[in-house]
């Protein structure tokens, strides 16, 4: 019922020509994939060129961040309107690297999520616990706070259109993936919270992705979990071979 999403988060990698080449190869090699939604999230500077490559393909474009205001005196920031303008459908919000290195809090995430919806962008809202939090048994509490605050300003109808990504911080870029049981436990819990906030029907429609060291060898086991509806792929999305294998898990 929920169409899986495989999203590539290219982070701060790829110059324009490299991005165009990667996008073109991915397009050529995933052209016949109809049962999954593929999303590419290049850096801001490559959005426009990658959009041109994807023009005649079902692959969607996403950004990795945005400001919470649509315009104004915010030197160096990129607005959601600008992302719409360049052809983005999705925007990753609250990624743990933004939280960790750029001071993004749950209340900043909340403002961004609110604006994404008002602008017509679909947010991929990232949540996840750090290793010390997991070791102290605080995983579910942390997730609850991130979900309840970050998504608190959405209506039930908007909630339905949301995408959430569970990304345990200790699994990002470390080669340590959550086990399918760990992913399922967290993601089932997130869906339960979404049900409390937006109603059961909406919660059943919301795609919850897993992210954190996904590779071609672990994607199938993760995707076999009931509440895992796709993947947010970092490192392995920078290489056409591994990304295409993940798409075709
Ligand atoms: P990774 O990154 O696949 O390199 O662990 C995932 C992410 O940060 O979205």
Coordinates of C-alpha atoms and ligand atoms in Angstrom, one line a residue:
X1 CA 0.0 0.0 0.0
X2 CA 2.8 2.4 0.8
X3 CA 5.1 2.9 -2.2
X4 CA 8.7 2.5 -1.0
X5 CA 11.0 5.5 -1.4
X6 CA 14.7 5.1 -2.0
X7 CA 16.3 8.5 -1.5
X8 CA 20.0 9.4 -2.2
X9 CA 21.4 12.1 0.2
X10 CA 24.5 13.2 -1.5
X11 CA 25.4 15.6 1.3
X12 CA 28.3 18.0 0.5
X13 CA 29.6 16.0 -2.4
X14 CA 29.6 16.3 -6.2
X15 CA 30.5 19.2 -8.4
X16 CA 28.0 20.1 -11.0
X17 CA 29.4 17.9 -13.8
X18 CA 29.8 15.0 -11.4
X19 CA 26.3 15.4 -10.2
X20 CA 24.9 15.5 -13.7
X21 CA 26.8 12.4 -14.7
X22 CA 25.7 10.4 -11.6
X23 CA 22.1 11.5 -12.1
X24 CA 22.2 10.6 -15.8
X25 CA 23.6 7.1 -15.0
X26 CA 21.0 6.5 -12.3
X27 CA 18.2 7.6 -14.7
X28 CA 19.5 5.3 -17.4
X29 CA 19.7 2.3 -15.2
X30 CA 16.5 2.7 -13.2
X31 CA 14.3 3.8 -16.0
X32 CA 12.0 0.8 -15.7
X33 CA 11.6 0.9 -11.9
X34 CA 7.9 1.6 -11.3
X35 CA 7.2 0.1 -7.9
X36 CA 9.4 2.5 -6.0
X37 CA 9.9 6.2 -5.8
X38 CA 13.4 7.3 -6.4
X39 CA 14.6 10.7 -5.0
X40 CA 17.9 12.4 -5.6
X41 CA 19.1 15.0 -3.1
X42 CA 22.2 16.8 -4.6
X43 CA 23.8 19.8 -3.0
X44 CA 22.1 23.2 -3.7
X45 CA 24.6 24.1 -6.4
X46 CA 23.7 21.1 -8.5
X47 CA 19.9 21.1 -8.1
X48 CA 19.2 23.0 -11.3
X49 CA 21.5 20.9 -13.5
X50 CA 20.3 17.6 -12.0
X51 CA 16.7 18.8 -12.5
X52 CA 17.4 19.2 -16.2
X53 CA 18.7 15.6 -16.4
X54 CA 15.6 14.3 -14.6
X55 CA 13.1 16.3 -16.7
X56 CA 11.7 13.3 -18.6
X57 CA 12.0 10.8 -15.8
X58 CA 9.9 9.8 -12.8
X59 CA 12.9 10.4 -10.5
X60 CA 12.2 13.2 -8.1
X61 CA 14.4 16.0 -6.9
X62 CA 15.0 16.8 -3.3
X63 CA 17.1 19.3 -1.3
X64 CA 19.0 18.6 1.9
X65 CA 17.9 21.7 3.9
X66 CA 16.1 25.0 3.7
X67 CA 15.3 28.1 5.7
X68 CA 11.9 28.4 7.5
X69 CA 11.0 31.7 6.0
X70 CA 10.0 32.0 2.3
X71 CA 12.1 35.2 1.7
X72 CA 13.9 37.9 3.5
X73 CA 17.2 39.2 4.9
X74 CA 18.9 35.8 5.7
X75 CA 22.3 36.0 4.1
X76 CA 23.5 32.7 2.8
X77 CA 20.2 30.8 3.3
X78 CA 18.0 29.1 0.7
X79 CA 14.2 29.5 0.9
X80 CA 11.6 26.8 0.2
X81 CA 10.2 28.9 -2.6
X82 CA 13.6 28.8 -4.3
X83 CA 13.6 25.0 -3.9
X84 CA 10.1 24.8 -5.5
X85 CA 11.3 27.2 -8.2
X86 CA 14.2 24.9 -9.1
X87 CA 11.9 21.9 -9.3
X88 CA 12.3 20.2 -5.9
X89 CA 9.5 17.9 -4.7
X90 CA 11.1 16.9 -1.4
X91 CA 13.3 18.5 1.2
X92 CA 15.3 16.6 3.9
X93 CA 14.7 18.4 7.3
X94 CA 16.3 17.9 10.7
X95 CA 19.1 15.6 9.5
X96 CA 21.3 14.7 12.4
X97 CA 24.3 16.4 10.8
X98 CA 22.2 19.7 10.8
X99 CA 21.3 19.0 14.4
X100 CA 24.8 18.1 15.4
X101 CA 26.9 20.7 13.5
X102 CA 24.5 23.6 12.9
X103 CA 22.5 23.7 16.1
X104 CA 19.2 22.7 14.6
X105 CA 16.7 22.0 17.4
X106 CA 13.3 20.4 17.4
X107 CA 11.7 23.8 17.4
X108 CA 13.7 24.9 14.3
X109 CA 12.7 21.6 12.6
X110 CA 9.1 22.4 13.5
X111 CA 9.2 25.8 11.8
X112 CA 10.8 24.3 8.7
X113 CA 8.3 21.5 8.5
X114 CA 5.4 24.0 8.8
X115 CA 6.9 26.1 5.9
X116 CA 7.6 23.1 3.7
X117 CA 3.9 22.2 3.8
X118 CA 2.8 25.8 3.1
X119 CA 5.1 26.0 0.2
X120 CA 4.1 22.6 -1.3
X121 CA 7.3 20.7 -0.6
X122 CA 7.2 17.2 1.0
X123 CA 9.5 17.1 4.0
X124 CA 11.5 14.1 4.8
X125 CA 11.8 14.7 8.5
X126 CA 14.8 12.9 10.2
X127 CA 14.8 11.7 13.7
X128 CA 17.1 9.3 15.6
X129 CA 19.0 8.8 18.8
X130 CA 22.7 9.1 19.5
X131 CA 24.8 6.1 20.8
X132 CA 24.8 7.4 24.4
X133 CA 21.1 7.9 24.3
X134 CA 20.6 4.3 23.1
X135 CA 22.9 3.0 25.7
X136 CA 21.0 4.8 28.4
X137 CA 17.7 3.3 27.2
X138 CA 16.4 6.7 26.0
X139 CA 15.8 5.9 22.4
X140 CA 12.0 5.9 22.4
X141 CA 11.9 9.0 24.6
X142 CA 14.2 10.9 22.2
X143 CA 12.2 9.8 19.2
X144 CA 9.0 10.9 20.9
X145 CA 10.3 14.3 21.6
X146 CA 11.6 14.8 18.1
X147 CA 8.4 13.5 16.5
X148 CA 6.0 15.3 18.8
X149 CA 7.7 18.7 18.6
X150 CA 8.9 18.6 15.0
X151 CA 5.5 17.7 13.6
X152 CA 3.3 19.5 16.1
X153 CA 2.0 22.2 13.8
X154 CA 0.6 20.0 11.1
X155 CA -3.0 19.2 10.5
X156 CA -4.2 15.6 10.1
X157 CA -4.5 16.1 6.4
X158 CA -1.0 17.4 6.1
X159 CA 0.3 14.6 8.3
X160 CA -0.7 12.1 5.7
X161 CA 1.6 13.6 3.2
X162 CA 4.7 13.5 5.4
X163 CA 7.8 11.3 5.1
X164 CA 9.8 10.5 8.2
X165 CA 13.3 9.0 8.2
X166 CA 14.5 7.1 11.3
X167 CA 18.2 7.5 11.3
X168 CA 20.1 6.3 14.4
X169 CA 23.0 8.8 14.6
X170 CA 25.4 6.0 15.5
X171 CA 24.6 4.2 12.2
X172 CA 25.2 7.2 10.0
X173 CA 28.4 7.0 8.0
X174 CA 29.8 4.4 10.4
X175 CA 29.2 1.2 8.5
X176 CA 27.2 0.1 11.6
X177 CA 23.6 -0.5 10.5
X178 CA 20.7 -1.0 12.9
X179 CA 19.5 -4.6 12.9
X180 CA 16.1 -5.1 11.2
X181 CA 14.7 -5.6 14.8
X182 CA 16.1 -2.4 16.0
X183 CA 14.8 -0.5 13.0
X184 CA 11.4 -2.1 13.2
X185 CA 11.1 -1.4 17.0
X186 CA 11.8 2.3 16.4
X187 CA 9.7 2.6 13.3
X188 CA 6.7 0.8 14.7
X189 CA 6.9 3.2 17.7
X190 CA 7.1 6.2 15.4
X191 CA 4.0 5.0 13.5
X192 CA 2.2 4.7 16.8
X193 CA 3.1 8.3 17.6
X194 CA 2.0 9.4 14.2
X195 CA -1.3 7.6 14.8
X196 CA -1.9 9.5 18.0
X197 CA -1.1 12.8 16.3
X198 CA -2.8 12.4 12.9
X199 CA -5.1 9.4 13.3
X200 CA -4.6 5.8 12.4
X201 CA -5.5 6.2 8.7
X202 CA -2.9 8.9 8.1
X203 CA -0.3 7.0 10.1
X204 CA -0.8 4.0 7.8
X205 CA -0.2 6.1 4.8
X206 CA 3.0 7.8 6.0
X207 CA 6.2 6.5 4.6
X208 CA 8.8 5.9 7.3
X209 CA 12.3 5.4 5.9
X210 CA 15.3 3.9 7.5
X211 CA 18.7 5.6 7.2
X212 CA 22.2 4.8 8.4
X213 CA 24.9 2.8 6.5
X214 CA 22.4 1.2 4.1
X215 CA 24.2 -0.8 1.5
X216 CA 23.3 -3.4 -1.2
X217 CA 23.9 -6.2 1.3
X218 CA 21.6 -5.0 4.1
X219 CA 18.8 -3.3 2.2
X220 CA 16.6 -6.4 1.7
X221 CA 16.6 -7.4 5.3
X222 CA 15.7 -3.9 6.4
X223 CA 13.0 -3.6 3.7
X224 CA 11.4 -6.8 4.9
X225 CA 10.3 -5.1 8.1
X226 CA 6.7 -4.1 8.2
X227 CA 7.3 -0.5 9.2
X228 CA 10.3 0.2 7.0
X229 CA 9.0 1.9 3.8
X230 CA 12.3 2.8 2.2
X231 CA 15.7 4.1 2.7
X232 CA 17.6 7.4 3.0
X233 CA 21.0 6.4 1.6
X234 CA 24.1 8.5 2.1
X235 CA 27.5 7.1 1.2
X236 CA 26.2 4.3 -1.0
X237 CA 24.1 6.8 -3.1
X238 CA 27.3 8.4 -4.4
X239 CA 28.2 5.4 -6.5
X240 CA 25.9 4.4 -9.3
X241 CA 26.5 0.6 -8.9
X242 CA 25.7 0.5 -5.2
X243 CA 22.7 2.9 -5.5
X244 CA 21.2 1.0 -8.4
X245 CA 21.6 -2.3 -6.5
X246 CA 19.8 -0.7 -3.5
X247 CA 17.0 0.5 -5.7
X248 CA 16.6 -3.0 -7.1
X249 CA 16.9 -4.8 -3.7
Ligands
LIG1 P1 24.9 6.9 5.3 O1 24.1 8.3 5.5 O2 24.1 6.0 4.4 O3 26.2 7.3 4.7 O4 25.1 6.3 6.7 C1 22.7 8.3 5.7 C2 22.2 9.7 5.9 O5 22.9 10.4 6.6 O6 21.2 10.1 5.4

